[in-house]
PDB file of C-alpha atoms in Angstrom:
ATOM      1  CA  MET A 878       8.987 -53.792  11.121  1.00 47.00           C
ATOM      2  CA  ALA A 879       8.501 -51.365  14.014  1.00 44.00           C
ATOM      3  CA  LEU A 880       5.068 -50.471  12.664  1.00 41.00           C
ATOM      4  CA  SER A 881       4.087 -54.188  12.521  1.00 43.00           C
ATOM      5  CA  MET A 882       5.258 -54.792  16.112  1.00 44.00           C
ATOM      6  CA  ASN A 883       3.301 -51.817  17.421  1.00 46.00           C
ATOM      7  CA  LEU A 884       0.186 -52.917  15.582  1.00 43.00           C
ATOM      8  CA  SER A 885       0.584 -56.442  16.954  1.00 45.00           C
ATOM      9  CA  LYS A 886       0.852 -55.112  20.507  1.00 46.00           C
ATOM     10  CA  ASN A 887      -2.209 -52.975  19.987  1.00 47.00           C
ATOM     11  CA  GLN A 888      -4.063 -55.927  18.545  1.00 46.00           C
ATOM     12  CA  ASP A 889      -3.164 -58.194  21.517  1.00 50.00           C
ATOM     13  CA  GLN A 890      -4.322 -55.561  23.976  1.00 50.00           C
ATOM     14  CA  LEU A 891      -7.616 -55.098  22.163  1.00 44.00           C
ATOM     15  CA  PHE A 892      -8.152 -58.884  22.098  1.00 43.00           C
ATOM     16  CA  LYS A 893      -7.636 -59.022  25.881  1.00 47.00           C
ATOM     17  CA  GLU A 894     -10.164 -56.254  26.410  1.00 47.00           C
ATOM     18  CA  LEU A 895     -12.671 -58.002  24.174  1.00 43.00           C
ATOM     19  CA  ASN A 896     -12.349 -61.264  26.119  1.00 47.00           C
ATOM     20  CA  ASN A 897     -13.104 -59.473  29.387  1.00 46.00           C
ATOM     21  CA  ILE A 898     -16.460 -58.226  28.097  1.00 42.00           C
ATOM     22  CA  GLU A 899     -19.521 -60.477  28.422  1.00 45.00           C
ATOM     23  CA  ARG A 900     -21.144 -60.787  25.023  1.00 43.00           C
ATOM     24  CA  SER A 901     -22.378 -63.413  22.578  1.00 46.00           C
ATOM     25  CA  GLU A 902     -20.056 -65.345  20.297  1.00 49.00           C
ATOM     26  CA  GLU A 903     -21.656 -63.673  17.285  1.00 51.00           C
ATOM     27  CA  MET A 904     -20.903 -60.216  18.704  1.00 49.00           C
ATOM     28  CA  LYS A 905     -17.306 -61.193  19.459  1.00 45.00           C
ATOM     29  CA  LYS A 906     -16.884 -62.551  15.924  1.00 51.00           C
ATOM     30  CA  ALA A 907     -18.304 -59.402  14.338  1.00 50.00           C
ATOM     31  CA  THR A 908     -16.087 -57.167  16.461  1.00 47.00           C
ATOM     32  CA  TYR A 909     -13.044 -59.289  15.631  1.00 47.00           C
ATOM     33  CA  LEU A 910     -13.711 -58.953  11.910  1.00 52.00           C
ATOM     34  CA  LYS A 911     -14.046 -55.199  12.207  1.00 48.00           C
ATOM     35  CA  LEU A 912     -10.813 -55.057  14.161  1.00 47.00           C
ATOM     36  CA  GLN A 913      -9.014 -57.095  11.523  1.00 51.00           C
ATOM     37  CA  ASN A 914     -10.228 -54.760   8.781  1.00 53.00           C
ATOM     38  CA  ARG A 915      -9.005 -51.690  10.658  1.00 46.00           C
ATOM     39  CA  ILE A 916      -5.582 -53.213  11.301  1.00 45.00           C
ATOM     40  CA  GLN A 917      -5.287 -54.322   7.684  1.00 51.00           C
ATOM     41  CA  LYS A 918      -6.045 -50.750   6.494  1.00 45.00           C
ATOM     42  CA  LYS A 919      -3.353 -49.349   8.766  1.00 41.00           C
ATOM     43  CA  ARG A 920      -0.823 -51.887   7.499  1.00 45.00           C
ATOM     44  CA  SER A 921      -1.622 -51.153   3.852  1.00 46.00           C
ATOM     45  CA  TYR A 922      -1.764 -47.347   4.219  1.00 43.00           C
ATOM     46  CA  PRO A 923       0.672 -45.977   1.628  1.00 49.00           C
ATOM     47  CA  VAL A 924       3.578 -43.872   2.817  1.00 44.00           C
ATOM     48  CA  MET A 925       4.261 -41.941  -0.382  1.00 48.00           C
ATOM     49  CA  PRO A 926       1.141 -39.695  -0.351  1.00 51.00           C
ATOM     50  CA  ALA A 927       2.099 -38.502   3.120  1.00 47.00           C
ATOM     51  CA  VAL A 928       5.629 -37.725   1.982  1.00 45.00           C
ATOM     52  CA  ILE A 929       4.317 -35.903  -1.085  1.00 48.00           C
ATOM     53  CA  SER A 930       1.915 -33.842   1.069  1.00 51.00           C
ATOM     54  CA  VAL A 931       4.718 -32.785   3.407  1.00 47.00           C
ATOM     55  CA  ALA A 932       6.884 -31.827   0.430  1.00 50.00           C
ATOM     56  CA  LEU A 933       4.083 -29.755  -1.114  1.00 54.00           C
ATOM     57  CA  ILE A 934       3.511 -27.909   2.162  1.00 56.00           C
ATOM     58  CA  ALA A 935       7.232 -27.144   2.438  1.00 53.00           C
ATOM     59  CA  VAL A 936       7.380 -25.796  -1.108  1.00 48.00           C
ATOM     60  CA  THR A 937       4.253 -23.681  -0.554  1.00 54.00           C
ATOM     61  CA  CYS A 938       5.686 -22.160   2.643  1.00 53.00           C
ATOM     62  CA  PHE A 939       8.937 -21.357   0.837  1.00 51.00           C
ATOM     63  CA  LEU A 940       7.107 -19.593  -1.997  1.00 51.00           C
ATOM     64  CA  VAL A 941       4.896 -17.605   0.404  1.00 47.00           C
ATOM     65  CA  PHE A 942       7.839 -16.384   2.474  1.00 48.00           C
ATOM     66  CA  SER A 943       9.810 -15.570  -0.652  1.00 51.00           C
ATOM     67  CA  PHE A 944       6.917 -13.454  -1.933  1.00 48.00           C
ATOM     68  CA  LEU A 945       6.500 -11.627   1.390  1.00 47.00           C
ATOM     69  CA  ASN A 946      10.189 -10.769   1.513  1.00 49.00           C
ATOM     70  CA  ILE A 947      10.222  -9.013  -1.874  1.00 45.00           C
ATOM     71  CA  THR A 948      11.317  -5.386  -1.427  1.00 42.00           C
ATOM     72  CA  PRO A 949      11.079  -2.403  -3.779  1.00 44.00           C
ATOM     73  CA  GLU A 950      14.822  -2.739  -4.337  1.00 46.00           C
ATOM     74  CA  THR A 951      14.489  -6.283  -5.662  1.00 50.00           C
ATOM     75  CA  ALA A 952      11.526  -5.255  -7.808  1.00 63.00           C
ATOM     76  CA  GLY A 953      13.654  -2.601  -9.484  1.00 78.00           C
ATOM     77  CA  PRO A 954      13.191   1.164  -9.849  1.00 85.00           C
ATOM     78  CA  PRO A 955      10.086   2.572 -11.540  1.00 94.00           C
ATOM     79  CA  THR A 956      10.131   3.424 -15.208  1.00 97.00           C
ATOM     80  CA  ASP A 957      10.111   7.075 -16.239  1.00 97.00           C
ATOM     81  CA  LYS A 958       6.395   7.013 -17.002  1.00 97.00           C
ATOM     82  CA  GLU A 959       5.624   5.239 -13.733  1.00 97.00           C
ATOM     83  CA  ALA A 960       7.458   7.948 -11.788  1.00 98.00           C
ATOM     84  CA  ILE A 961       5.571  10.741 -13.576  1.00 98.00           C
ATOM     85  CA  GLU A 962       2.267   8.943 -13.105  1.00 98.00           C
ATOM     86  CA  ALA A 963       2.914   8.428  -9.380  1.00 97.00           C
ATOM     87  CA  VAL A 964       3.639  12.134  -8.853  1.00 97.00           C
ATOM     88  CA  LEU A 965       0.616  13.294 -10.857  1.00 97.00           C
ATOM     89  CA  ASN A 966      -1.711  10.849  -9.131  1.00 97.00           C
ATOM     90  CA  THR A 967      -0.687  12.279  -5.772  1.00 96.00           C
ATOM     91  CA  GLN A 968      -1.016  15.870  -6.933  1.00 96.00           C
ATOM     92  CA  LEU A 969      -4.256  15.619  -8.884  1.00 97.00           C
ATOM     93  CA  ASN A 970      -6.344  13.449  -6.568  1.00 97.00           C
ATOM     94  CA  LYS A 971      -7.704  14.660  -3.253  1.00 97.00           C
ATOM     95  CA  PRO A 972      -5.146  13.729  -0.587  1.00 96.00           C
ATOM     96  CA  GLU A 973      -5.786  11.547   2.434  1.00 96.00           C
ATOM     97  CA  ASP A 974      -6.466  13.095   5.840  1.00 96.00           C
ATOM     98  CA  GLU A 975      -2.790  13.032   6.812  1.00 96.00           C
ATOM     99  CA  PHE A 976      -2.022  15.788   4.311  1.00 96.00           C
ATOM    100  CA  PHE A 977      -4.663  18.114   5.745  1.00 96.00           C
ATOM    101  CA  ASP A 978      -3.502  17.351   9.285  1.00 97.00           C
ATOM    102  CA  VAL A 979       0.157  18.203   8.694  1.00 96.00           C
ATOM    103  CA  VAL A 980      -0.506  21.300   6.557  1.00 94.00           C
ATOM    104  CA  TYR A 981      -3.076  22.726   8.962  1.00 95.00           C
ATOM    105  CA  ALA A 982      -0.804  22.116  11.953  1.00 95.00           C
ATOM    106  CA  LYS A 983       2.101  23.755  10.128  1.00 93.00           C
ATOM    107  CA  TRP A 984      -0.004  26.774   9.157  1.00 92.00           C
ATOM    108  CA  GLN A 985      -1.354  27.222  12.681  1.00 93.00           C
ATOM    109  CA  ARG A 986       2.175  27.212  14.055  1.00 92.00           C
ATOM    110  CA  MET A 987       3.297  29.745  11.436  1.00 89.00           C
ATOM    111  CA  GLU A 988       0.494  32.112  12.423  1.00 90.00           C
ATOM    112  CA  GLU A 989       1.525  31.858  16.076  1.00 89.00           C
ATOM    113  CA  VAL A 990       5.214  32.390  15.331  1.00 86.00           C
ATOM    114  CA  TYR A 991       4.832  35.319  12.958  1.00 83.00           C
ATOM    115  CA  ALA A 992       2.081  37.017  14.960  1.00 84.00           C
ATOM    116  CA  SER A 993       4.658  38.464  17.360  1.00 78.00           C
ATOM    117  CA  ASP A 994       6.656  41.641  16.683  1.00 76.00           C
ATOM    118  CA  THR A 995       9.921  39.805  17.160  1.00 79.00           C
ATOM    119  CA  GLU A 996      12.579  40.439  14.546  1.00 80.00           C
ATOM    120  CA  PHE A 997      13.995  37.094  13.478  1.00 80.00           C
ATOM    121  CA  THR A 998      17.531  36.568  12.291  1.00 81.00           C
ATOM    122  CA  SER A 999      16.710  33.049  11.102  1.00 83.00           C
ATOM    123  CA  ASP A1000      13.613  31.080  10.142  1.00 85.00           C
ATOM    124  CA  PRO A1001      11.627  30.584  13.366  1.00 85.00           C
ATOM    125  CA  MET A1002       9.844  27.589  11.886  1.00 88.00           C
ATOM    126  CA  GLU A1003      13.055  25.666  11.351  1.00 90.00           C
ATOM    127  CA  GLY A1004      13.181  22.556  13.532  1.00 91.00           C
ATOM    128  CA  THR A1005       9.582  22.830  14.754  1.00 94.00           C
ATOM    129  CA  PRO A1006       7.661  19.529  15.016  1.00 95.00           C
ATOM    130  CA  GLU A1007       5.002  20.846  12.644  1.00 95.00           C
ATOM    131  CA  LEU A1008       7.464  21.693   9.882  1.00 94.00           C
ATOM    132  CA  LEU A1009       9.323  18.411  10.366  1.00 96.00           C
ATOM    133  CA  ALA A1010       6.053  16.464  10.068  1.00 96.00           C
ATOM    134  CA  TYR A1011       5.173  18.306   6.869  1.00 95.00           C
ATOM    135  CA  ASP A1012       8.613  17.724   5.362  1.00 95.00           C
ATOM    136  CA  GLU A1013       8.461  14.052   6.286  1.00 97.00           C
ATOM    137  CA  TYR A1014       5.095  13.683   4.548  1.00 96.00           C
ATOM    138  CA  ILE A1015       6.312  15.377   1.347  1.00 96.00           C
ATOM    139  CA  GLU A1016       9.464  13.255   1.295  1.00 97.00           C
ATOM    140  CA  LYS A1017       7.475  10.065   1.777  1.00 96.00           C
ATOM    141  CA  LYS A1018       5.129  10.887  -1.081  1.00 96.00           C
ATOM    142  CA  PHE A1019       7.500  12.361  -3.650  1.00 97.00           C
ATOM    143  CA  LYS A1020      11.208  11.933  -2.940  1.00 97.00           C
ATOM    144  CA  PRO A1021      11.520   8.373  -4.363  1.00 96.00           C
ATOM    145  CA  TYR A1022      10.545   9.709  -7.800  1.00 98.00           C
ATOM    146  CA  PHE A1023      12.981  12.635  -8.053  1.00 98.00           C
ATOM    147  CA  THR A1024      16.654  13.303  -8.412  1.00 97.00           C
ATOM    148  CA  GLY A1025      18.256  15.099  -5.466  1.00 96.00           C
ATOM    149  CA  ASN A1026      18.163  18.556  -7.031  1.00 96.00           C
ATOM    150  CA  GLY A1027      14.812  17.861  -8.640  1.00 97.00           C
ATOM    151  CA  PHE A1028      13.214  17.132  -5.299  1.00 97.00           C
ATOM    152  CA  GLU A1029      14.704  20.197  -3.592  1.00 95.00           C
ATOM    153  CA  ASN A1030      13.187  22.428  -6.285  1.00 94.00           C
ATOM    154  CA  PHE A1031       9.880  20.576  -6.300  1.00 94.00           C
ATOM    155  CA  ARG A1032       9.335  20.532  -2.530  1.00 91.00           C
ATOM    156  CA  VAL A1033       8.845  24.315  -2.311  1.00 85.00           C
ATOM    157  CA  GLN A1034       5.143  23.901  -3.075  1.00 78.00           C
ATOM    158  CA  PRO A1035       4.343  20.408  -4.321  1.00 87.00           C
ATOM    159  CA  MET A1036       0.591  20.343  -3.606  1.00 91.00           C
ATOM    160  CA  ASP A1037      -0.611  23.659  -4.988  1.00 86.00           C
ATOM    161  CA  PHE A1038      -4.064  22.403  -5.874  1.00 89.00           C
ATOM    162  CA  HIS A1039      -4.852  21.377  -2.296  1.00 93.00           C
ATOM    163  CA  TYR A1040      -2.813  23.720  -0.148  1.00 87.00           C
ATOM    164  CA  PHE A1041      -5.446  26.481  -0.142  1.00 86.00           C
ATOM    165  CA  PHE A1042      -8.031  24.199   1.423  1.00 92.00           C
ATOM    166  CA  ALA A1043      -5.603  22.540   3.814  1.00 93.00           C
ATOM    167  CA  MET A1044      -4.471  25.867   5.285  1.00 89.00           C
ATOM    168  CA  ASP A1045      -7.952  26.276   6.803  1.00 91.00           C
ATOM    169  CA  ASN A1046      -8.522  22.542   7.270  1.00 91.00           C
ATOM    170  CA  GLN A1047     -11.309  22.543   4.690  1.00 93.00           C
ATOM    171  CA  ARG A1048     -11.980  19.055   3.367  1.00 95.00           C
ATOM    172  CA  ASN A1049     -15.449  19.518   1.868  1.00 95.00           C
ATOM    173  CA  TYR A1050     -14.406  19.228  -1.764  1.00 97.00           C
ATOM    174  CA  GLU A1051     -13.489  16.388  -4.141  1.00 97.00           C
ATOM    175  CA  MET A1052     -10.849  16.074  -6.811  1.00 97.00           C
ATOM    176  CA  GLU A1053     -10.188  13.066  -9.020  1.00 98.00           C
ATOM    177  CA  LEU A1054      -7.785  12.401 -11.869  1.00 98.00           C
ATOM    178  CA  LEU A1055      -9.978  10.973 -14.625  1.00 98.00           C
ATOM    179  CA  ASP A1056      -7.505  10.524 -17.455  1.00 98.00           C
ATOM    180  CA  LEU A1057      -3.757  10.835 -17.932  1.00 98.00           C
ATOM    181  CA  ASP A1058      -1.717  10.556 -21.113  1.00 98.00           C
ATOM    182  CA  ILE A1059       2.096  10.607 -20.963  1.00 98.00           C
ATOM    183  CA  GLU A1060       4.182  10.769 -24.149  1.00 98.00           C
ATOM    184  CA  GLN A1061       7.945  10.535 -24.560  1.00 98.00           C
ATOM    185  CA  SER A1062       9.642  12.995 -26.900  1.00 97.00           C
ATOM    186  CA  GLU A1063      10.812  11.489 -30.170  1.00 96.00           C
ATOM    187  CA  ASN A1064      13.887  13.725 -30.210  1.00 96.00           C
ATOM    188  CA  THR A1065      14.976  13.756 -26.546  1.00 96.00           C
ATOM    189  CA  ALA A1066      14.468  10.583 -24.557  1.00 96.00           C
ATOM    190  CA  ALA A1067      14.525  12.362 -21.177  1.00 97.00           C
ATOM    191  CA  ASN A1068      11.665  14.719 -22.091  1.00 98.00           C
ATOM    192  CA  TYR A1069       8.013  13.832 -21.553  1.00 98.00           C
ATOM    193  CA  SER A1070       4.789  15.701 -22.135  1.00 98.00           C
ATOM    194  CA  PHE A1071       1.483  14.886 -20.473  1.00 98.00           C
ATOM    195  CA  SER A1072      -2.166  15.873 -20.527  1.00 98.00           C
ATOM    196  CA  ALA A1073      -4.671  15.249 -17.769  1.00 98.00           C
ATOM    197  CA  GLU A1074      -8.387  15.535 -17.132  1.00 98.00           C
ATOM    198  CA  VAL A1075      -9.424  16.294 -13.576  1.00 98.00           C
ATOM    199  CA  GLU A1076     -12.900  16.373 -12.099  1.00 98.00           C
ATOM    200  CA  TYR A1077     -13.258  18.966  -9.360  1.00 97.00           C
ATOM    201  CA  THR A1078     -16.309  19.151  -7.093  1.00 97.00           C
ATOM    202  CA  ASP A1079     -16.524  22.383  -5.106  1.00 96.00           C
ATOM    203  CA  PRO A1080     -17.829  22.691  -1.529  1.00 96.00           C
ATOM    204  CA  ALA A1081     -21.318  23.461  -2.885  1.00 96.00           C
ATOM    205  CA  GLY A1082     -21.369  20.089  -4.671  1.00 97.00           C
ATOM    206  CA  GLU A1083     -21.017  21.396  -8.216  1.00 97.00           C
ATOM    207  CA  SER A1084     -18.632  19.436 -10.460  1.00 98.00           C
ATOM    208  CA  ASP A1085     -16.697  20.289 -13.588  1.00 98.00           C
ATOM    209  CA  VAL A1086     -13.878  18.751 -15.599  1.00 98.00           C
ATOM    210  CA  TYR A1087     -10.622  20.668 -16.070  1.00 98.00           C
ATOM    211  CA  ASN A1088      -7.771  20.064 -18.496  1.00 98.00           C
ATOM    212  CA  LEU A1089      -4.118  20.391 -17.609  1.00 97.00           C
ATOM    213  CA  THR A1090      -0.980  19.913 -19.661  1.00 98.00           C
ATOM    214  CA  GLY A1091       2.643  19.780 -18.641  1.00 97.00           C
ATOM    215  CA  MET A1092       6.192  18.639 -19.180  1.00 98.00           C
ATOM    216  CA  ALA A1093       8.644  16.549 -17.204  1.00 98.00           C
ATOM    217  CA  ILE A1094      12.365  15.947 -17.599  1.00 98.00           C
ATOM    218  CA  VAL A1095      13.622  12.572 -16.386  1.00 98.00           C
ATOM    219  CA  PRO A1096      17.437  12.517 -16.624  1.00 97.00           C
ATOM    220  CA  GLU A1097      17.781   9.232 -14.706  1.00 96.00           C
ATOM    221  CA  GLN A1098      15.611   6.134 -14.893  1.00 96.00           C
ATOM    222  CA  GLY A1099      12.550   6.723 -12.749  1.00 97.00           C
ATOM    223  CA  LYS A1100      13.990   9.981 -11.321  1.00 98.00           C
ATOM    224  CA  ILE A1101      12.359  13.271 -12.324  1.00 98.00           C
ATOM    225  CA  GLY A1102      14.579  16.317 -12.655  1.00 97.00           C
ATOM    226  CA  SER A1103      11.740  18.802 -13.116  1.00 97.00           C
ATOM    227  CA  ILE A1104       8.006  18.847 -13.712  1.00 96.00           C
ATOM    228  CA  GLN A1105       5.630  21.717 -14.460  1.00 94.00           C
ATOM    229  CA  PHE A1106       1.946  22.264 -15.220  1.00 89.00           C
ATOM    230  CA  THR A1107       0.000  24.478 -17.570  1.00 93.00           C
ATOM    231  CA  ASP A1108      -3.370  25.095 -15.947  1.00 93.00           C
ATOM    232  CA  VAL A1109      -5.384  25.330 -19.172  1.00 93.00           C
ATOM    233  CA  ASP A1110      -8.855  25.851 -17.682  1.00 96.00           C
ATOM    234  CA  GLY A1111      -8.013  27.774 -14.516  1.00 95.00           C
ATOM    235  CA  LEU A1112      -8.455  24.977 -11.959  1.00 95.00           C
ATOM    236  CA  GLN A1113      -6.045  26.488  -9.462  1.00 92.00           C
ATOM    237  CA  GLN A1114      -7.796  29.857  -9.547  1.00 93.00           C
ATOM    238  CA  LYS A1115     -11.164  28.168  -9.074  1.00 95.00           C
ATOM    239  CA  ILE A1116      -9.854  26.291  -6.039  1.00 94.00           C
ATOM    240  CA  SER A1117      -8.303  29.450  -4.599  1.00 92.00           C
ATOM    241  CA  ASP A1118     -11.600  31.333  -4.966  1.00 94.00           C
ATOM    242  CA  ASP A1119     -13.593  28.520  -3.369  1.00 94.00           C
ATOM    243  CA  ALA A1120     -11.168  28.126  -0.459  1.00 92.00           C
ATOM    244  CA  ASN A1121     -11.262  31.846   0.334  1.00 88.00           C
ATOM    245  CA  SER A1122     -14.996  32.371  -0.106  1.00 83.00           C
TER     246      SER A1122
END
């Protein structure tokens, strides 16, 4: 009813405006017919499609916000194989610039600290910003995939294949994990073996593919207790030679 009253008021006002304009009777009649058609369309405009549209928008917004609020905790912990794969992907692919930055800064500070003849009764690097930044990086990359003790043992030197270059801030090489196969032991569920193919491109631009094998023990779901490599083709030695040449 309120809609009809408003439309009637609008119609009366438009009629008054039309009467104040000098024009022919034919023009007035044509305009009146057009006005009637417009008012009739407004009166007959269905309400339900508008309600449905609003409901669809509300549901869409709810789903979008629900998706954005998903956290790793709600998604669940990684599987054993996913944890191993995450660690190997980080180790066997060339790291991002942040790794080189924190390792080089740490190494520069170590050279400064140990260059003096001072006899230290404790580790002079402990608590330095450079060491804290390095530790924070390693924790961010690896800690979620290890048990507590497993991570403490692993963190001693977790990026062997890249550390030689990073010490001198050399980034002119490439390393890419081409293939990875992870198999669970048939006899012991916590034991996994893996084999990997890695393409290494040295600073001179020459590339070769290296094979690595290894084992991992995963005593808790998605939490590695220990992991070790067997450098079948001597990749680490090749990298060490290139970094020091």
